[in-house]
Coordinates of N, CA, C and O in Angstrom, one line a residue:
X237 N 16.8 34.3 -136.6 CA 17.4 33.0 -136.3 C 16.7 32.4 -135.1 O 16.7 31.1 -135.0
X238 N 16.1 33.2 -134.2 CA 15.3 32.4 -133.0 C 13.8 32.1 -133.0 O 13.1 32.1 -132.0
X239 N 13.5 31.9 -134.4 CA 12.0 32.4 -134.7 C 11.9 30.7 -134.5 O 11.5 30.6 -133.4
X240 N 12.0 29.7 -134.8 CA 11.2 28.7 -134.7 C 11.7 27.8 -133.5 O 11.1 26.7 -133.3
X241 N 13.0 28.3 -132.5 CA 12.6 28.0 -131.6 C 11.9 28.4 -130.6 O 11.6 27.8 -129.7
X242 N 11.6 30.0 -131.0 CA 10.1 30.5 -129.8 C 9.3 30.2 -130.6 O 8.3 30.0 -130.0
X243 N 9.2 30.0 -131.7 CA 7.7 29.1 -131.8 C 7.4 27.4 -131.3 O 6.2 27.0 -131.1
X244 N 8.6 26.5 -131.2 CA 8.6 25.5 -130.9 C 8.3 25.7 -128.9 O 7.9 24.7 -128.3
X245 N 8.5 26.9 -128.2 CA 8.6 26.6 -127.3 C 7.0 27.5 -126.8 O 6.3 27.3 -125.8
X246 N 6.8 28.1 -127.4 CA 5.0 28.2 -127.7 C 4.9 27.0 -127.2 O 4.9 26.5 -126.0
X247 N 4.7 26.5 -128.5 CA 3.6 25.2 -128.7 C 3.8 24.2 -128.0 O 3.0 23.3 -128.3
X248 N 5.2 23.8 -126.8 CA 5.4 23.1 -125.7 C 5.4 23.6 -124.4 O 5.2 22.9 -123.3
X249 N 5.5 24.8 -124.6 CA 4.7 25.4 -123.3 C 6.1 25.3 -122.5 O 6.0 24.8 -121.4
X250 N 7.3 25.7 -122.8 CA 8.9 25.6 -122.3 C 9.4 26.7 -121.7 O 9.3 27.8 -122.3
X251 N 9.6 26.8 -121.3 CA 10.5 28.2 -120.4 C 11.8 28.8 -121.0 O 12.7 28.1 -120.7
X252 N 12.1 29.5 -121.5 CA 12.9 30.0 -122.3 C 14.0 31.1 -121.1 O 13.6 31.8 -120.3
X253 N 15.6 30.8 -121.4 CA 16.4 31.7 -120.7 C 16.7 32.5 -121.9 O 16.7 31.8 -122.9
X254 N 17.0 33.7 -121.9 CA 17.3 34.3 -122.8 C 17.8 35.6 -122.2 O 17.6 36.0 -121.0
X255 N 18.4 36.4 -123.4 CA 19.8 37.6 -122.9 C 19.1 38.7 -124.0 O 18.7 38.4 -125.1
X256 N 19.1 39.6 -123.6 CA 18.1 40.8 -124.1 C 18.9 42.1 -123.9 O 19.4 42.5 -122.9
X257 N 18.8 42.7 -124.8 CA 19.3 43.7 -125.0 C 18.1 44.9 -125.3 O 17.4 44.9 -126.4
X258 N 18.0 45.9 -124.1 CA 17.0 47.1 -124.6 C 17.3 48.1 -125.2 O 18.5 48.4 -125.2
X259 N 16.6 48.7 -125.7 CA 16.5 50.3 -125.9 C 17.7 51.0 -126.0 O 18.4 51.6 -126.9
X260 N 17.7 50.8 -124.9 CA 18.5 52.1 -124.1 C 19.8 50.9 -123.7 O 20.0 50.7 -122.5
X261 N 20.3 50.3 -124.7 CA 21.4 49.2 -124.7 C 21.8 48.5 -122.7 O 22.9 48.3 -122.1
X262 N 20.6 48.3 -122.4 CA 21.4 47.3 -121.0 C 20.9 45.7 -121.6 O 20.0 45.3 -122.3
X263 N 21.9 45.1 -120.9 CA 21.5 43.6 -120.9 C 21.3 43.1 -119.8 O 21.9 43.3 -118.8
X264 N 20.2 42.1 -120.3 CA 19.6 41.5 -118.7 C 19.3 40.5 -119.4 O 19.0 40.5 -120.6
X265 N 19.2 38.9 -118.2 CA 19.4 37.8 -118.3 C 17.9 37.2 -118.0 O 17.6 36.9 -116.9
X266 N 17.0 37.0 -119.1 CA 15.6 36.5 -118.0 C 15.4 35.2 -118.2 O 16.3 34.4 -118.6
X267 N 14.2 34.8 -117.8 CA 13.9 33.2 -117.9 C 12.4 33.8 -118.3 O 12.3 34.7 -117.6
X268 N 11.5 33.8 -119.0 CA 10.3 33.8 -119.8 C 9.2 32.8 -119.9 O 9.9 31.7 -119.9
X269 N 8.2 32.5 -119.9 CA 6.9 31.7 -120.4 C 6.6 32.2 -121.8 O 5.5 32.6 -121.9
X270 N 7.1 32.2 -122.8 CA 6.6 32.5 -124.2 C 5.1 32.5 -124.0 O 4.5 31.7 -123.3
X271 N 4.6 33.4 -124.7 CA 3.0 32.6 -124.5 C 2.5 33.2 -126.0 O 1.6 32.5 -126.5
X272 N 3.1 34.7 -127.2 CA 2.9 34.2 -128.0 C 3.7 35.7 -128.8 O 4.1 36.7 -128.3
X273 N 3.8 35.3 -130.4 CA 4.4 36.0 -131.3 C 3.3 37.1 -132.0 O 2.1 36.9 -132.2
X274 N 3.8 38.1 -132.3 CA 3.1 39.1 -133.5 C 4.3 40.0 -134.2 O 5.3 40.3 -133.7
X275 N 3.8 40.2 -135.7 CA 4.6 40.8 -135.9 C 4.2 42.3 -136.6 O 3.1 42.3 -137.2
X276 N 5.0 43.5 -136.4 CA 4.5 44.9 -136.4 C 4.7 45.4 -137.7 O 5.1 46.6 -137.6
X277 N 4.6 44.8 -139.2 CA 5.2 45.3 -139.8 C 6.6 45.1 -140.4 O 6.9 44.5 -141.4
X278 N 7.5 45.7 -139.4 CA 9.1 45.7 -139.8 C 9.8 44.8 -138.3 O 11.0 44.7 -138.1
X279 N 8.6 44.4 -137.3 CA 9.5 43.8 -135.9 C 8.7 42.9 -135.8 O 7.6 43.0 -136.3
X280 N 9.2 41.5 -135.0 CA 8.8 40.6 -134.5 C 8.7 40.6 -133.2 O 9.8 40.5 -132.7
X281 N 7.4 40.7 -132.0 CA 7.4 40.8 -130.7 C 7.2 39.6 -130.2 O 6.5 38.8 -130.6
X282 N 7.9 39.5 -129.1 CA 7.7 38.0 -128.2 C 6.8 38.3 -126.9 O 7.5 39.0 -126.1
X283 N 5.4 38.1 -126.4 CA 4.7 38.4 -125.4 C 5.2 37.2 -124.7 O 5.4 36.2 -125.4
X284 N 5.5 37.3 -123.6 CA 5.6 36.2 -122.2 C 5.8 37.1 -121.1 O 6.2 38.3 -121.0
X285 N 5.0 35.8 -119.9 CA 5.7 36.5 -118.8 C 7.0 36.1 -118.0 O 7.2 34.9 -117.8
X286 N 7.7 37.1 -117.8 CA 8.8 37.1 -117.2 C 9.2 36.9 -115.7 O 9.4 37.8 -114.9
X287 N 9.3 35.4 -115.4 CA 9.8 34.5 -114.4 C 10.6 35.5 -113.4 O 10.4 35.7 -112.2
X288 N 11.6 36.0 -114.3 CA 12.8 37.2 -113.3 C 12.0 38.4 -112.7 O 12.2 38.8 -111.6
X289 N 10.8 39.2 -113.8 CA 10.7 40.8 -112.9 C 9.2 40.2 -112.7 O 8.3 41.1 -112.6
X290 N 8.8 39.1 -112.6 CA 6.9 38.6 -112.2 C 6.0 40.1 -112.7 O 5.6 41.1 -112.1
X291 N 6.1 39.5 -114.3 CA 5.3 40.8 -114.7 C 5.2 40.3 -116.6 O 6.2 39.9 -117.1
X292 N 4.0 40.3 -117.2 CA 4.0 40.4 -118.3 C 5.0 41.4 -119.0 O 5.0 42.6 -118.6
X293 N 5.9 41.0 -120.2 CA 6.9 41.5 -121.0 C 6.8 41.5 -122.4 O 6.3 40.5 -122.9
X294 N 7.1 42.7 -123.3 CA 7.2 42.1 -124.4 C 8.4 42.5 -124.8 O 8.8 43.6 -124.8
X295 N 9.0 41.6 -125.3 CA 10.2 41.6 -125.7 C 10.4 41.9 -127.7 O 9.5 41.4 -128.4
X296 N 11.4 42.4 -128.3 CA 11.4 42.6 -129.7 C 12.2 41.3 -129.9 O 12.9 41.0 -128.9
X297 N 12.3 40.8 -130.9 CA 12.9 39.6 -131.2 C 14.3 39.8 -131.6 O 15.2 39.2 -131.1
X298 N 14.4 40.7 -132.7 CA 15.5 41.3 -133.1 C 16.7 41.9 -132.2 O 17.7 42.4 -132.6
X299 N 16.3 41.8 -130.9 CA 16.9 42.4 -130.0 C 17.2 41.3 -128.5 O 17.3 41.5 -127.3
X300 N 17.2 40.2 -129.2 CA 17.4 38.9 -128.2 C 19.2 38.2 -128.6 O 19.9 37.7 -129.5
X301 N 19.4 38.4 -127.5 CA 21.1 37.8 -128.3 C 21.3 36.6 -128.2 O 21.7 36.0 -129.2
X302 N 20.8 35.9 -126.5 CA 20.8 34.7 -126.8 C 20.1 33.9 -126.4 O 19.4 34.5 -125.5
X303 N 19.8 32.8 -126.5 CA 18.0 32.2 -126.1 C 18.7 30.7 -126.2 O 19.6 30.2 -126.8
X304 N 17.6 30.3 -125.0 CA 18.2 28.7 -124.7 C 16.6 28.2 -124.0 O 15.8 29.0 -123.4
X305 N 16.4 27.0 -124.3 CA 15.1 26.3 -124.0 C 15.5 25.7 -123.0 O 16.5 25.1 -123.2
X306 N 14.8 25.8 -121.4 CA 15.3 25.2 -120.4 C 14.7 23.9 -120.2 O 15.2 23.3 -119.4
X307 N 13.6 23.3 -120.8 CA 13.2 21.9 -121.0 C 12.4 21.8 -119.7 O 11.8 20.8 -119.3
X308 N 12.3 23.2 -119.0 CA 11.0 23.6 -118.0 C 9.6 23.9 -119.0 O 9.6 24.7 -119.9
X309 N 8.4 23.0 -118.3 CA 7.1 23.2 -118.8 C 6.5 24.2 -117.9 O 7.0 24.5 -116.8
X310 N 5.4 24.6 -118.3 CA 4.8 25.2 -117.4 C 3.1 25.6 -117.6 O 3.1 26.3 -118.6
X311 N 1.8 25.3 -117.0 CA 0.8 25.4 -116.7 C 0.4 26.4 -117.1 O 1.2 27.3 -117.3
X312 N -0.7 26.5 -117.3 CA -1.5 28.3 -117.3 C -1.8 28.6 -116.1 O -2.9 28.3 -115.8
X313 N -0.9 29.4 -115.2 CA -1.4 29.6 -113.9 C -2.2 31.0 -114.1 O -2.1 31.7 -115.1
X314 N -2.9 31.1 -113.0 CA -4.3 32.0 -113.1 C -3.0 33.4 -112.8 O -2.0 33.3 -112.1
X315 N -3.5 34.7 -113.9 CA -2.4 35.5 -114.0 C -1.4 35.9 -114.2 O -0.7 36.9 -113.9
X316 N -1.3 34.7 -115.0 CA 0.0 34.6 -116.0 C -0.3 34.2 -117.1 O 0.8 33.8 -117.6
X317 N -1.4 33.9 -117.9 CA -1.9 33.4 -119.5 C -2.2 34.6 -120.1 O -2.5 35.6 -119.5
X318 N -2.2 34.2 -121.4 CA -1.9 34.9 -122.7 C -3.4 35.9 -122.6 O -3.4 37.1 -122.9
X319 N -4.3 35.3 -122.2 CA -5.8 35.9 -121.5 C -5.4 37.1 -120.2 O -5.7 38.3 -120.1
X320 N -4.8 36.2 -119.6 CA -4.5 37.5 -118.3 C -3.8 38.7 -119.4 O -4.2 39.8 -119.2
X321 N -3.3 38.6 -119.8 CA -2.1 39.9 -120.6 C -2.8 40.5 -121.0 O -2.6 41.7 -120.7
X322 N -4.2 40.2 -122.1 CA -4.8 40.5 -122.8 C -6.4 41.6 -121.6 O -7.0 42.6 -121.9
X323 N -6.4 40.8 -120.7 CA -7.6 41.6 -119.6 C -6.7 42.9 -119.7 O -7.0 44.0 -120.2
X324 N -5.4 42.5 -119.0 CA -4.4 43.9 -118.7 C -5.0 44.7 -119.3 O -5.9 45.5 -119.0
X325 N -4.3 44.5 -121.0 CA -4.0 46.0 -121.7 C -5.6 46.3 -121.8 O -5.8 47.4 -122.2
X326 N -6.6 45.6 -121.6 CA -8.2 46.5 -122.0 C -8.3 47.4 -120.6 O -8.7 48.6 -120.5
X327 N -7.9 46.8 -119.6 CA -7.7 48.0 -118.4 C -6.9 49.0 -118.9 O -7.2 50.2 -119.0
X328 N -6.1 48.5 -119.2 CA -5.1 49.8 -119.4 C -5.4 51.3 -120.2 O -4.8 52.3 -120.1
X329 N -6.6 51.0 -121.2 CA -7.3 51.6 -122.1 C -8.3 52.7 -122.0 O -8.9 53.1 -123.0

């Protein structure tokens, strides 16, 4: 059900509040930069970075309860683009 508003807020570059439910069942309330979608098979992952813990996130989609577009834009700031995420995980390797 929230698939083409994270994709609508991709491609405007919007800041997303949304209510998330992990793993290990806690909920937590974030504010996000979508920056982009993939899907695993049987899940859909949302990469953004996360405004609340200042740290690239990926969130499962199926596991978002509720999502609201805050009508905040936002820039590619240096270490926080879809590129920075992507340097990460080759470090990480």
């Amino acid at each position: 059900a929230h698939m083409p508003t994270l994709r609508a807020a991709i491609r405007a570059r919007q800041k997303l509040d949304l209510t998330y439910r992990s793993l290990a069942d806690a909920t937590t309330t974030r504010t996000i930069r979508p920056l982009q979608m993939e899907y695993w098979g049987r899940v859909w992952t949302l990469t953004g970075w996360c405004e609340s813990e200042r740290r690239f996130e990926v969130f499962r989609v199926d596991r978002i309860r509720t999502l609201d577009i805050t009508y905040d834009t936002f820039e590619e700031d240096p270490g926080k683009t879809l590129d920075d995420y992507f340097e990460l995980a080759d470090d990480s390797t």
